PDB file of C-alpha atoms in Angstrom:
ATOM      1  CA  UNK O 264       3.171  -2.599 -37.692  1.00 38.00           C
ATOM      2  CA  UNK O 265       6.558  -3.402 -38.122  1.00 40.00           C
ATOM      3  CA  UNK O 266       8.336  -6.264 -39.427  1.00 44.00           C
ATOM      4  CA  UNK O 267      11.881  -7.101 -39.558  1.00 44.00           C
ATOM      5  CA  UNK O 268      13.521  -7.920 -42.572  1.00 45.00           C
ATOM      6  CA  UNK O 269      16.046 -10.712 -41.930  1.00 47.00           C
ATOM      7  CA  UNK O 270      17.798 -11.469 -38.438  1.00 51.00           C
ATOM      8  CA  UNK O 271      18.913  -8.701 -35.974  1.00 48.00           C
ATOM      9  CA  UNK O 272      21.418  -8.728 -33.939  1.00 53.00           C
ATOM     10  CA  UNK O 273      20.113  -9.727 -30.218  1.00 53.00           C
ATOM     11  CA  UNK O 274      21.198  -6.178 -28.653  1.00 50.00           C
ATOM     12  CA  UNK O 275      18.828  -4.665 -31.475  1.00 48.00           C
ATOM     13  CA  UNK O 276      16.267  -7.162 -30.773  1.00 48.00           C
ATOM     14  CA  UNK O 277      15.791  -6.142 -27.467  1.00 48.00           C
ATOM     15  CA  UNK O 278      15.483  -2.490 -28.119  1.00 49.00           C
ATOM     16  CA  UNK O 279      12.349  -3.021 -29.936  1.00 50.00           C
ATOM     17  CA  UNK O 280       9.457  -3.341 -27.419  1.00 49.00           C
ATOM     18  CA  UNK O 281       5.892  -5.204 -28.246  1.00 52.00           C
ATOM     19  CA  UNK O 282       2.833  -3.067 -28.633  1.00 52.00           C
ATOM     20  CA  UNK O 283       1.714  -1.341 -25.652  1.00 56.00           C
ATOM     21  CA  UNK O 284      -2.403  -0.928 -25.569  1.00 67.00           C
ATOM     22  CA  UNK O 285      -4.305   1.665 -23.447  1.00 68.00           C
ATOM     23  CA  UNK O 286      -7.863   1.718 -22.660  1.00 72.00           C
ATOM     24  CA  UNK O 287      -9.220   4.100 -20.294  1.00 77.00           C
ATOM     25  CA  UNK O 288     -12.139   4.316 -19.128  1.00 76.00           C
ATOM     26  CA  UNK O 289     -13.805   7.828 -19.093  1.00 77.00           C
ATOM     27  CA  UNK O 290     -17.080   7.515 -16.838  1.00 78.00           C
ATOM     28  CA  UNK O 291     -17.424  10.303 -14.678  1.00 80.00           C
ATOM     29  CA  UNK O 292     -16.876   7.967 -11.592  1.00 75.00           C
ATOM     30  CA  UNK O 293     -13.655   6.644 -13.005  1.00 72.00           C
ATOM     31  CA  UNK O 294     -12.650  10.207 -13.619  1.00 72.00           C
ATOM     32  CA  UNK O 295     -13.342  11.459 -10.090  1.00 71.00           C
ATOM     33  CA  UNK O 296     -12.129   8.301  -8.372  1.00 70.00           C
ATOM     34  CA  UNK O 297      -9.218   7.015  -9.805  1.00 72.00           C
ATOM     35  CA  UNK O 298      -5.747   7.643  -9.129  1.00 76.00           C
ATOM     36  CA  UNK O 299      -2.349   5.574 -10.171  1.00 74.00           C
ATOM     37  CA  UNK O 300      -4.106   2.516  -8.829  1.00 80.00           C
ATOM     38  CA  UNK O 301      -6.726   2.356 -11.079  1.00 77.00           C
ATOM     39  CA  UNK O 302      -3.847   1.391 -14.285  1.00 78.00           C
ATOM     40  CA  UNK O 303      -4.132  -3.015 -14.045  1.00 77.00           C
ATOM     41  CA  UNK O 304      -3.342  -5.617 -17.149  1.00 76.00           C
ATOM     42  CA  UNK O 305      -6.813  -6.111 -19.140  1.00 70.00           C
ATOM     43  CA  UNK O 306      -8.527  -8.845 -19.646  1.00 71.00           C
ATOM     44  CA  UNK O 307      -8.375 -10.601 -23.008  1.00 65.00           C
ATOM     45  CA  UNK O 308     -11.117 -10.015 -24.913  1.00 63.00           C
ATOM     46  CA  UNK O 309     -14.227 -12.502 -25.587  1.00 62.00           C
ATOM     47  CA  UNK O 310     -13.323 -14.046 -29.106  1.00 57.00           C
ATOM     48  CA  UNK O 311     -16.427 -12.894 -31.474  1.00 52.00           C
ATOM     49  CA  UNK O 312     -17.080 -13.817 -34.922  1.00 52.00           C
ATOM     50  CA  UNK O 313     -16.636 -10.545 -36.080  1.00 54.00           C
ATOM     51  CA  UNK O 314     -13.074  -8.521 -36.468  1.00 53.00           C
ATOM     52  CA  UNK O 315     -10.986  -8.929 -33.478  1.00 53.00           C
ATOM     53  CA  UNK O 316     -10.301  -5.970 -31.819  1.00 53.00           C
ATOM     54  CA  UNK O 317      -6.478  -5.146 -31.020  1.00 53.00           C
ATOM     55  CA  UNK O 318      -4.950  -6.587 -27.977  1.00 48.00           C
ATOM     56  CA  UNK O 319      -1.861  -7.646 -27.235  1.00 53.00           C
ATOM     57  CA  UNK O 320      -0.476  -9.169 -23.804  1.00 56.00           C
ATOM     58  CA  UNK O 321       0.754  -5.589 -22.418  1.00 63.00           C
ATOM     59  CA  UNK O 322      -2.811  -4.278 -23.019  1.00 72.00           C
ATOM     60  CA  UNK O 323      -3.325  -1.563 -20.042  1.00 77.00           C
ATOM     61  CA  UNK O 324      -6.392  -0.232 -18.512  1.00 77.00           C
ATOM     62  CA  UNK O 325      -7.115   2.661 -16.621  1.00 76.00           C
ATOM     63  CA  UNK O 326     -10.476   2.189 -14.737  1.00 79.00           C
ATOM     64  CA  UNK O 327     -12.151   1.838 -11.177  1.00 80.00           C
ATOM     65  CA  UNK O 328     -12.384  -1.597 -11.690  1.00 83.00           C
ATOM     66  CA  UNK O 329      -9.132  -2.102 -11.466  1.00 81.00           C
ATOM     67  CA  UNK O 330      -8.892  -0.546  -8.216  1.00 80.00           C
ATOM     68  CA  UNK O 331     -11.829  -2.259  -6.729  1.00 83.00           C
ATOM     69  CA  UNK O 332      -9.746  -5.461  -7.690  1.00 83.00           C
ATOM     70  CA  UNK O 333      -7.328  -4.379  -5.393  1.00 84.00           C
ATOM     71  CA  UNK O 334      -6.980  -6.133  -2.507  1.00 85.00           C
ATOM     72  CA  UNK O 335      -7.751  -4.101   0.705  1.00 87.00           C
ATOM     73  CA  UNK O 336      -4.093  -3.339   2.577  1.00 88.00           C
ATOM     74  CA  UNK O 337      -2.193  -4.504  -0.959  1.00 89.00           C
ATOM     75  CA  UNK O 338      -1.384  -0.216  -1.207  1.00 88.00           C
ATOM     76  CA  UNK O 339      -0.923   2.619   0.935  1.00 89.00           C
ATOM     77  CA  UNK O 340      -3.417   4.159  -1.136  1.00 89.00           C
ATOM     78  CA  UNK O 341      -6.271   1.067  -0.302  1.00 91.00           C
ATOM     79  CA  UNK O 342      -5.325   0.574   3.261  1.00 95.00           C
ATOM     80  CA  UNK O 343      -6.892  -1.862   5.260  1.00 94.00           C
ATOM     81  CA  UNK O 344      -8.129  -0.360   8.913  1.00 95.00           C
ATOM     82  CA  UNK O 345      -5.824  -0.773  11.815  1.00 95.00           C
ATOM     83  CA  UNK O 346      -8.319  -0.344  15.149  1.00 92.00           C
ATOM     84  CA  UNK O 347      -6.774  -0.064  18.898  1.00 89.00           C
ATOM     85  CA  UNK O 348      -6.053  -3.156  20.940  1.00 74.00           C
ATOM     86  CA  UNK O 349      -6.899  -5.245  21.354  1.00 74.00           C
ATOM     87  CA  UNK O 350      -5.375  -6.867  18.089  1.00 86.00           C
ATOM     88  CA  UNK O 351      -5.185  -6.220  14.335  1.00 95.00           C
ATOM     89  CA  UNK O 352      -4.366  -9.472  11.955  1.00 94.00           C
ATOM     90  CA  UNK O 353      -1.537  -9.539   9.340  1.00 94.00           C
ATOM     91  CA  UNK O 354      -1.376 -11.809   6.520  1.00 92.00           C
ATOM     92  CA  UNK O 355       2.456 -12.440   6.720  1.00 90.00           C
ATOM     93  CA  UNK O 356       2.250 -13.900   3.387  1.00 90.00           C
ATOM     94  CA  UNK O 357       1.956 -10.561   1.495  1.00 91.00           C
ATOM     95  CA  UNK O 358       2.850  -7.336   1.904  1.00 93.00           C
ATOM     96  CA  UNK O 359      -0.148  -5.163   3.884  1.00 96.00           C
ATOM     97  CA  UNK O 360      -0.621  -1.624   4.776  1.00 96.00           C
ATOM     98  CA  UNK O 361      -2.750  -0.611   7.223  1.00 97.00           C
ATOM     99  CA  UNK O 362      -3.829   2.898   8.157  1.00 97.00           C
ATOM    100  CA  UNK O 363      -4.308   4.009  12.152  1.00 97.00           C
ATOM    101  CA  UNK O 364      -5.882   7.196  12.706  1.00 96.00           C
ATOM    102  CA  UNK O 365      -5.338   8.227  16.425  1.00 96.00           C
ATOM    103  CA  UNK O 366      -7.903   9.108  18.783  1.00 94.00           C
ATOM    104  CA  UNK O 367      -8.848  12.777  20.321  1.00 94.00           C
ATOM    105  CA  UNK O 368      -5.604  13.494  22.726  1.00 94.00           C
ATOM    106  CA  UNK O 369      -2.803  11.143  21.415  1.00 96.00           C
ATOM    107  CA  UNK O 370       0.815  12.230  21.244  1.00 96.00           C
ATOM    108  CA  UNK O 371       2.290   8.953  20.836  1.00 97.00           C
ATOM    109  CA  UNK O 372       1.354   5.444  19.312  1.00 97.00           C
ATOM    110  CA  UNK O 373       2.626   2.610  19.717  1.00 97.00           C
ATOM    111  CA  UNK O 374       2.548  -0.584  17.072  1.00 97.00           C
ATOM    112  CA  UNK O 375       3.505  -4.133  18.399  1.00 95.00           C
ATOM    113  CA  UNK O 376       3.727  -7.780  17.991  1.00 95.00           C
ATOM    114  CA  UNK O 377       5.053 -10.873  18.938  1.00 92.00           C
ATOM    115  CA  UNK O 378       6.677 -13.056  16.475  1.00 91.00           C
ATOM    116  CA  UNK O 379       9.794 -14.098  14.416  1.00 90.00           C
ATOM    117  CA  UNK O 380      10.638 -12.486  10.974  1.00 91.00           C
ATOM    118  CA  UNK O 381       8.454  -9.313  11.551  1.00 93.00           C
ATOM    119  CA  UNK O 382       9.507  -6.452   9.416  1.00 94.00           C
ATOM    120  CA  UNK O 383       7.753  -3.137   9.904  1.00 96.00           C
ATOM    121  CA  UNK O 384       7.483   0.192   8.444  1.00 97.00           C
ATOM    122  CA  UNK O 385       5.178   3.243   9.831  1.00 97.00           C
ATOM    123  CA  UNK O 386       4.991   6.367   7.478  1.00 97.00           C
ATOM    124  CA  UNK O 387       3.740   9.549   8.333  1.00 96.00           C
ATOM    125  CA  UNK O 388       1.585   9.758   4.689  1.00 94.00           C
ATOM    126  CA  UNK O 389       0.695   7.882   1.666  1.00 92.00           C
ATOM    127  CA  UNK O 390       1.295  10.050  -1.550  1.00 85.00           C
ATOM    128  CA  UNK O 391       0.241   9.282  -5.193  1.00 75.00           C
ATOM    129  CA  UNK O 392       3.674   7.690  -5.030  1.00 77.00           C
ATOM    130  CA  UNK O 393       3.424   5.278  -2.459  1.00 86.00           C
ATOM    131  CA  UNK O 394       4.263   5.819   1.517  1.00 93.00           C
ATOM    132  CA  UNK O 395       5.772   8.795   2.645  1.00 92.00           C
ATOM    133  CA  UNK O 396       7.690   9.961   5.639  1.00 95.00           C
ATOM    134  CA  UNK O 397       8.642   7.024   7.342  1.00 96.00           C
ATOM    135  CA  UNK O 398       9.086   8.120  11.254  1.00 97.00           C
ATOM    136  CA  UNK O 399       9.842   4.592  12.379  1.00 97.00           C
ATOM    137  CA  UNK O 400      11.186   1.074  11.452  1.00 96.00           C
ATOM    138  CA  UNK O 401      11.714  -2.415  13.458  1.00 95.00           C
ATOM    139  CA  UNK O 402      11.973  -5.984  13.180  1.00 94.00           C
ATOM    140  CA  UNK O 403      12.099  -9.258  14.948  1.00 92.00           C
ATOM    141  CA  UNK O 404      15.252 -10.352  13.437  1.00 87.00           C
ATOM    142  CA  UNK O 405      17.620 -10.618  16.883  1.00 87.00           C
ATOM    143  CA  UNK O 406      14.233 -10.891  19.096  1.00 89.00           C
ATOM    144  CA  UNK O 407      10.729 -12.221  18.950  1.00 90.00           C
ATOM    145  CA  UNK O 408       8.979  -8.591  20.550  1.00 93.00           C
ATOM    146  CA  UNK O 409       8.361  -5.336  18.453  1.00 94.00           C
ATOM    147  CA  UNK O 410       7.484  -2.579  19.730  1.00 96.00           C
ATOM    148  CA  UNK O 411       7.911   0.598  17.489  1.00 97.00           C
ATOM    149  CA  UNK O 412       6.227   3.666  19.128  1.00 97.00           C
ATOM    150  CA  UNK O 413       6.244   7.149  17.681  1.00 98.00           C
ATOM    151  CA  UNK O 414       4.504  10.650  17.474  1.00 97.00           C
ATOM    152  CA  UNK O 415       0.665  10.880  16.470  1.00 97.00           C
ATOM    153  CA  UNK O 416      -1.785  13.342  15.973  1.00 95.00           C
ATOM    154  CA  UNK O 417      -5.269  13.326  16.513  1.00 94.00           C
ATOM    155  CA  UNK O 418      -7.226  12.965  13.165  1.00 94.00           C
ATOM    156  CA  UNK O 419      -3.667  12.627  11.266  1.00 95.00           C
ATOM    157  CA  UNK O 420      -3.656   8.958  10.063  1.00 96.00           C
ATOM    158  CA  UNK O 421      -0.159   6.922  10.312  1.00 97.00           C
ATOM    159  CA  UNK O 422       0.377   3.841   7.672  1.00 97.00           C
ATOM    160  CA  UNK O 423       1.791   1.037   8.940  1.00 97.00           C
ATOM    161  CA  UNK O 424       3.653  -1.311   6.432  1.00 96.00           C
ATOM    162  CA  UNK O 425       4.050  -5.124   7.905  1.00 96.00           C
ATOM    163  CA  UNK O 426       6.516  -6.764   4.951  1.00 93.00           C
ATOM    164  CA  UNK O 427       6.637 -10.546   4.065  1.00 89.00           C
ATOM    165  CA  UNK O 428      10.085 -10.644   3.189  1.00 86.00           C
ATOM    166  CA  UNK O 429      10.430 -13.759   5.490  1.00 86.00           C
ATOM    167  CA  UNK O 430       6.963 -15.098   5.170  1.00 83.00           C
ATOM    168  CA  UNK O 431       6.524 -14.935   9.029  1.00 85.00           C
ATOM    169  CA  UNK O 432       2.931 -16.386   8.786  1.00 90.00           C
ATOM    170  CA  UNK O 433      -0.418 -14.717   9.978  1.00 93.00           C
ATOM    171  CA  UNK O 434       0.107 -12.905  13.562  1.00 94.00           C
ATOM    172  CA  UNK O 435      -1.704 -10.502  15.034  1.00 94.00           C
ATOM    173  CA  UNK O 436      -0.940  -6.567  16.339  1.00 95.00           C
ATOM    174  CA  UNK O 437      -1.794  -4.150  18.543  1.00 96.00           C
ATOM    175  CA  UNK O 438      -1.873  -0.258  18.261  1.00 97.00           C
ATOM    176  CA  UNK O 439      -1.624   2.070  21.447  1.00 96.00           C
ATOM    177  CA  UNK O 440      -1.545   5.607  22.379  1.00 95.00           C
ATOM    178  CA  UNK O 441      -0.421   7.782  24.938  1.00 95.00           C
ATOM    179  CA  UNK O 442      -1.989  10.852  25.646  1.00 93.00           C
ATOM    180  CA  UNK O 443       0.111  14.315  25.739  1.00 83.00           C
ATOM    181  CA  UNK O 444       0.026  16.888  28.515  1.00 68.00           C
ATOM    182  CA  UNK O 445      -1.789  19.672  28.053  1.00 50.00           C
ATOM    183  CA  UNK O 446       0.381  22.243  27.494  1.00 42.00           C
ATOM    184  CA  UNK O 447       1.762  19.782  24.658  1.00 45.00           C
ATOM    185  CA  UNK O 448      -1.431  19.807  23.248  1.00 43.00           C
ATOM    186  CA  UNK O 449      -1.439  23.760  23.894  1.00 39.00           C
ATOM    187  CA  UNK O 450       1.567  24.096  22.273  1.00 40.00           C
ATOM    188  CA  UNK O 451       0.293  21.650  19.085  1.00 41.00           C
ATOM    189  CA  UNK O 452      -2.610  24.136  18.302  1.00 34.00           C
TER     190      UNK O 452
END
């Protein structure tokens, strides 16, 4: 522990950071299931009558329950499910991924909506850093129809990222494809 003798200076001050707690959880679920979204704030502790056990306000934990607490479409790593047309709902009050996986055949999809202050994002992967290879981008800023279309493969998920940087408000989407010739599909194998 360590106490201060008299009054530092407020640059010094600031250098010196609280206690930082880890618990991790070491179940064998936890161990095979977890990834960077499994770290969350824990929960203060019951008070008991016996000794207190450490915790301080920046007490992490690293366990599956933290991801299950994760809201579905609140990471590219816990997605929710974008399906075909006809229409997937968006929150438009938080941030949501969702994950499309095109059908048998598809060379190009196709995400759009209709409504003010859209923002969206569509990445090629989702990493153990967040989205990856972003391979398109629009918005409704100048008009009130998106239509963002790009390539797909079969079986190859795409994440699309729908932003609430302007709090549009719930709407709802739709996802498309377009097949590919066959000798583009020839030429993909």
């Amino acid at each position: 522990s360590f106490e201060p003798v008299g009054a530092l200076p407020a640059a010094a001050a600031a250098l010196i950071a609280p206690p930082r707690l880890l618990e991790v959880a070491t179940d064998r679920k936890t161990l095979s299931v977890c990834d960077d979204l499994c770290f969350c704030a824990a929960p203060r502790p019951a008070e008991s009558s016996g000794a207190a056990a450490p915790w301080a306000a920046s007490t992490v934990q690293y366990a599956r329950s933290c991801r299950a607490a994760r809201p579905e479409g609140s990471e590219c790593g816990k997605p929710a499910v974008a399906q075909r047309s006809p229409a997937n709902r968006a929150s438009g009050t938080a941030n949501q991924f969702f994950a499309y996986t095109p059908s048998r055949g598809a060379a190009r999809c196709t995400v759009s909506a209709s409504h003010l202050g859209l923002v969206l994002v569509v990445y090629r992967s989702c990493g153990r850093l967040g989205p990856q290879q972003p391979v398109g981008f629009g918005n409704t800023e100048r008009r009130r129809t998106l239509r963002v279309s790009v390539p797909c493969e079969s079986g190859q998920p795409l994440f699309i990222y729908w932003s609430a940087e302007y709090a549009p408000g719930s709407f709802l989407f739709a996802v498309s494809e377009e097949p590919g010739s066959s000798a583009h599909r020839h030429r993909a194998l």
